[in-house]
Short mmCIF file of C-alpha atoms in Angstrom, two decimals:
data_model
loop_
_atom_site.label_atom_id
_atom_site.label_comp_id
_atom_site.label_asym_id
_atom_site.label_seq_id
_atom_site.Cartn_x
_atom_site.Cartn_y
_atom_site.Cartn_z
CA ALA A 1 -2.36 -23.11 -20.51
CA LEU A 2 -1.22 -21.62 -16.81
CA ILE A 3 0.54 -24.10 -15.16
CA LEU A 4 2.80 -25.52 -18.72
CA GLY A 5 3.21 -21.69 -19.06
CA PHE A 6 3.94 -19.95 -15.68
CA PHE A 7 4.47 -22.48 -12.72
CA ASP A 8 7.62 -23.80 -11.85
CA PRO A 9 8.32 -26.63 -13.65
CA GLU A 10 9.40 -28.79 -10.74
CA ILE A 11 5.76 -27.67 -9.71
CA ALA A 12 3.76 -28.57 -13.06
CA LYS A 13 5.16 -32.26 -13.52
CA HIS A 14 4.12 -33.45 -10.63
CA PHE A 15 0.13 -32.80 -11.84
CA ASP A 16 -1.75 -34.98 -12.98
CA LEU A 17 -3.51 -32.66 -16.17
CA GLU A 18 -5.96 -34.58 -17.19
CA THR A 19 -7.27 -35.02 -13.87
CA LEU A 20 -8.67 -30.92 -13.22
CA LYS A 21 -12.07 -30.58 -12.11
CA LYS A 22 -13.73 -27.28 -11.44
CA GLU A 23 -14.81 -27.37 -7.53
CA SER A 24 -17.63 -24.64 -6.66
CA GLY A 25 -16.08 -21.13 -5.86
CA ASN A 26 -18.86 -19.51 -4.63
CA TYR A 27 -18.08 -19.16 -0.96
CA VAL A 28 -19.13 -15.99 1.57
CA ALA A 29 -16.67 -14.21 3.93
CA ASP A 30 -17.83 -12.42 7.26
CA ASP A 31 -18.39 -9.23 5.44
CA PHE A 32 -21.34 -10.94 2.66
CA ARG A 33 -18.69 -10.38 -0.47
CA ASP A 34 -19.60 -13.33 -2.75
CA ARG A 35 -16.43 -14.85 -4.20
CA GLU A 36 -17.70 -16.26 -6.89
CA ASP A 37 -15.15 -14.86 -9.59
CA ASP A 38 -12.96 -17.10 -8.26
CA ILE A 39 -11.77 -20.46 -9.59
CA ILE A 40 -11.24 -23.49 -7.68
CA TRP A 41 -10.20 -26.21 -9.47
CA SER A 42 -8.77 -29.97 -8.48
CA VAL A 43 -6.05 -31.90 -9.87
CA LYS A 44 -3.79 -34.65 -8.46
CA PHE A 45 -1.21 -34.02 -7.28
CA LYS A 46 1.46 -37.06 -6.43
CA ASP A 47 -1.22 -39.70 -6.05
CA GLN A 48 -3.19 -37.40 -4.03
CA LYS A 49 -5.87 -34.02 -4.30
CA LEU A 50 -4.98 -30.89 -4.78
CA TYR A 51 -6.67 -27.46 -4.80
CA ILE A 52 -5.76 -24.93 -7.16
CA TYR A 53 -7.51 -21.56 -6.06
CA LEU A 54 -7.32 -19.10 -8.71
CA LEU A 55 -8.31 -15.63 -8.01
CA LEU A 56 -8.76 -12.92 -10.43
CA GLU A 57 -7.09 -9.46 -9.12
CA PHE A 58 -9.07 -6.77 -11.91
CA GLN A 59 -8.01 -3.67 -11.06
CA SER A 60 -5.05 -1.40 -11.41
CA GLY A 61 -3.38 -1.80 -8.71
CA PRO A 62 -1.86 -3.88 -6.44
CA ASP A 63 -4.38 -4.58 -3.16
CA SER A 64 -1.94 -4.91 0.60
CA TRP A 65 -3.56 -6.25 2.11
CA MET A 66 -4.59 -9.76 -0.10
CA ALA A 67 -1.84 -11.51 1.87
CA VAL A 68 -4.63 -11.54 4.60
CA ARG A 69 -7.68 -12.12 1.68
CA ILE A 70 -5.76 -15.47 0.65
CA VAL A 71 -5.98 -16.71 4.23
CA GLU A 72 -9.53 -16.38 4.67
CA TYR A 73 -10.44 -17.72 1.49
CA ILE A 74 -8.38 -20.37 2.66
CA SER A 75 -10.29 -20.74 5.24
CA LEU A 76 -13.50 -20.66 3.86
CA LEU A 77 -12.40 -23.61 1.26
CA CYS A 78 -11.24 -25.77 4.15
CA LYS A 79 -14.76 -25.27 6.01
CA ASP A 80 -16.56 -26.31 2.73
CA VAL A 81 -14.17 -28.84 2.14
CA ILE A 82 -14.79 -30.28 5.61
CA THR A 83 -18.25 -30.56 5.86
CA SER A 84 -19.41 -31.59 2.23
CA GLN A 85 -16.91 -34.40 2.57
CA GLU A 86 -17.72 -35.30 6.05
CA LEU A 87 -14.16 -35.28 7.08
CA LYS A 88 -13.51 -37.14 10.13
CA LYS A 89 -11.16 -36.63 12.86
CA GLY A 90 -7.99 -38.16 11.96
CA ASP A 91 -8.58 -36.91 7.86
CA LEU A 92 -6.07 -34.25 6.14
CA LEU A 93 -7.58 -31.46 4.30
CA PRO A 94 -6.27 -31.50 0.74
CA ALA A 95 -3.68 -29.60 0.18
CA VAL A 96 -4.24 -25.79 -1.87
CA LEU A 97 -2.57 -23.92 -4.11
CA PRO A 98 -3.69 -20.55 -4.07
CA ILE A 99 -2.69 -17.84 -7.08
CA VAL A 100 -3.31 -14.30 -7.54
CA LEU A 101 -3.64 -13.25 -11.73
CA TYR A 102 -3.50 -9.27 -11.35
CA ASN A 103 -3.93 -7.89 -14.87
CA GLY A 104 -3.96 -4.31 -13.43
CA SER A 105 -1.14 -1.78 -15.02
CA LYS A 106 0.61 -0.81 -11.70
CA GLU A 107 3.51 -2.78 -10.92
CA TRP A 108 2.98 -5.44 -8.06
CA ASN A 109 4.13 -4.27 -4.92
CA ALA A 110 1.81 -5.69 -2.21
CA LYS A 111 3.79 -8.64 -0.07
CA LEU A 112 3.28 -12.17 -0.75
CA GLU A 113 3.88 -13.81 3.00
CA PHE A 114 1.21 -13.32 5.07
CA SER A 115 3.78 -13.51 8.32
CA GLU A 116 5.11 -10.08 6.93
CA LEU A 117 1.97 -8.18 7.35
CA PHE A 118 2.73 -8.19 11.08
CA THR A 119 5.04 -6.36 13.96
CA PRO A 120 8.07 -8.34 13.77
CA VAL A 121 8.54 -10.49 16.83
CA PRO A 122 11.27 -12.14 18.60
CA LYS A 123 12.32 -15.38 17.41
CA VAL A 124 11.13 -17.52 19.86
CA PHE A 125 7.19 -16.46 19.06
CA SER A 126 7.73 -17.73 15.25
CA LYS A 127 6.25 -21.44 15.62
CA TYR A 128 2.88 -19.10 16.85
CA GLN A 129 2.20 -17.47 13.65
CA ILE A 130 0.65 -18.35 10.40
CA LYS A 131 2.93 -18.77 7.48
CA SER A 132 1.19 -18.95 4.45
CA THR A 133 2.29 -16.86 0.13
CA TYR A 134 0.49 -16.90 -3.06
CA PHE A 135 1.78 -17.44 -5.85
CA LEU A 136 1.27 -13.75 -8.12
CA ILE A 137 1.17 -13.83 -11.43
CA ALA A 138 1.18 -10.64 -12.99
CA GLU A 139 1.08 -10.48 -16.53
CA ASN A 140 2.65 -6.49 -17.12
CA SER A 141 5.75 -8.41 -15.60
CA PHE A 142 6.71 -10.33 -18.31
CA THR A 143 7.60 -8.18 -22.29
CA ASP A 144 6.45 -9.08 -24.79
CA GLU A 145 9.25 -10.94 -26.15
CA GLU A 146 8.39 -13.77 -23.42
CA LEU A 147 4.82 -14.18 -23.87
CA ARG A 148 5.42 -14.79 -27.67
CA SER A 149 8.41 -17.34 -26.26
CA LYS A 150 5.77 -18.88 -24.87
CA ASP A 151 3.46 -19.90 -27.44
CA ASN A 152 1.06 -20.66 -24.84
CA LEU A 153 -3.19 -19.50 -24.57
CA ALA A 154 -2.39 -18.00 -21.38
CA ALA A 155 0.30 -16.34 -22.78
CA ILE A 156 -1.36 -15.08 -26.21
CA MET A 157 -4.23 -13.83 -23.28
CA PHE A 158 -1.82 -12.05 -21.86
CA ARG A 159 -0.20 -9.85 -24.92
CA MET A 160 -3.62 -9.07 -25.66
CA GLU A 161 -4.24 -7.34 -22.27
CA ASN A 162 -0.48 -6.12 -22.06
CA SER A 163 -1.07 -4.73 -25.62
CA GLN A 164 -0.10 -0.73 -25.96
CA THR A 165 -0.58 -0.45 -29.56
CA PRO A 166 -3.67 -2.32 -32.60
CA LYS A 167 -0.23 -3.19 -33.85
CA GLN A 168 0.88 -5.58 -30.90
CA PHE A 169 -2.93 -6.56 -30.70
CA GLU A 170 -3.01 -7.57 -33.94
CA ASP A 171 -0.01 -9.78 -33.65
CA ALA A 172 -1.15 -11.77 -30.79
CA LEU A 173 -4.33 -11.97 -32.18
CA GLU A 174 -3.25 -13.73 -35.50
CA SER A 175 -1.36 -16.22 -32.89
CA LEU A 176 -4.96 -16.30 -31.21
CA ILE A 177 -6.28 -17.12 -34.86
CA GLU A 178 -3.97 -19.96 -35.95
CA TRP A 179 -3.95 -21.19 -32.31
CA THR A 180 -7.72 -22.25 -32.25
CA LYS A 181 -8.15 -22.61 -36.42
CA ARG A 182 -8.86 -26.23 -35.53
CA PRO A 183 -13.00 -27.09 -35.52
CA GLU A 184 -11.85 -28.80 -31.90
CA HIS A 185 -11.52 -24.90 -30.77
CA ASP A 186 -15.22 -23.45 -31.57
CA SER A 187 -16.43 -22.47 -28.49
CA LEU A 188 -13.02 -21.23 -27.31
CA ARG A 189 -12.93 -19.00 -29.78
CA ARG A 190 -16.10 -17.25 -29.91
CA ALA A 191 -15.42 -17.15 -25.49
CA PHE A 192 -12.65 -15.47 -26.93
CA THR A 193 -14.93 -12.95 -29.30
CA MET A 194 -16.97 -12.40 -26.45
CA TRP A 195 -14.32 -11.33 -24.19
CA ILE A 196 -12.40 -9.31 -26.57
CA LYS A 197 -16.17 -7.29 -27.41
CA ARG A 198 -17.46 -6.95 -24.10
CA VAL A 199 -14.23 -6.97 -21.69
CA LEU A 200 -11.17 -5.98 -23.61
CA PHE A 201 -12.25 -3.97 -26.44
CA PRO A 202 -14.26 -1.36 -23.72
CA ARG A 203 -10.94 -1.25 -22.33
CA LYS A 204 -8.67 -0.10 -24.91
CA LEU A 205 -10.89 1.62 -26.90
CA ARG A 206 -12.97 4.57 -24.62
CA LYS A 207 -14.50 6.45 -27.18
CA GLN A 208 -14.76 5.12 -30.09
CA PRO A 209 -17.82 2.69 -30.60
CA ILE A 210 -17.71 -0.82 -30.25
CA PRO A 211 -19.52 -2.81 -33.35
CA ASP A 212 -21.67 -5.96 -33.16
CA LEU A 213 -18.49 -8.97 -33.25
CA ASN A 214 -19.40 -12.00 -34.18
CA ASP A 215 -15.63 -13.72 -34.61
CA LEU A 216 -11.78 -13.51 -34.03
CA HIS A 217 -12.07 -12.81 -38.39
CA GLU A 218 -14.25 -8.84 -37.97
CA VAL A 219 -12.68 -8.27 -34.30
CA ARG A 220 -9.08 -8.14 -37.50
CA THR A 221 -11.35 -5.94 -39.85
CA MET A 222 -11.93 -3.79 -36.82
CA LEU A 223 -8.74 -2.78 -35.98
CA GLU A 224 -8.31 -1.44 -39.55
CA ARG A 225 -10.71 1.06 -38.13
CA VAL A 226 -8.74 2.03 -34.83
CA ASP A 227 -7.50 5.23 -34.91
CA ASP A 228 -6.80 5.13 -31.22
CA TRP A 229 -6.12 2.66 -28.72
#
């Protein structure tokens, strides 16, 4: 849903989405922070493997040093690939597409390009500077109308997170119920129900008790009793 709904179509059209495969993403940086929240997928891109490094940024404001973190995490990923795949002299590393998915409330104003974080140098030195950028998906940068037009599962999730009123959330919930009504989406419905109960409602309904919710229709029923959002 992210690829089809939010990537540059000129890039996405080259992906063989049938080859999407979740990869290990448990890396430990020098400061011993586990990167267990990152999601790494591989996909065939022009008959070659490409890694999609999806970094989930669950904080209220932008991280000014995100470009530095991205370079660090990609380096860790490359070191793991070299070791796990036993790359030899002359072998090439697979390409990496870094994505930051941001769901905070403040506008994302951090630099996307790594080199822009450094003091400017004369042009003759520019070729020695590391060049790296990341693809940003900031949920709050899309209007509700833009997200409605995509009719996409990721867009529905963004609408729920962006919702300012119970009515906006209910409209997105109805889209989700319709989208996942087929029997093959049972596990997806359960996952969304647990996410709404454990993550979204505690953030939206801070002063109200949240009952046990077992399916999306029970979420709809609860909305009828919501008086503060």
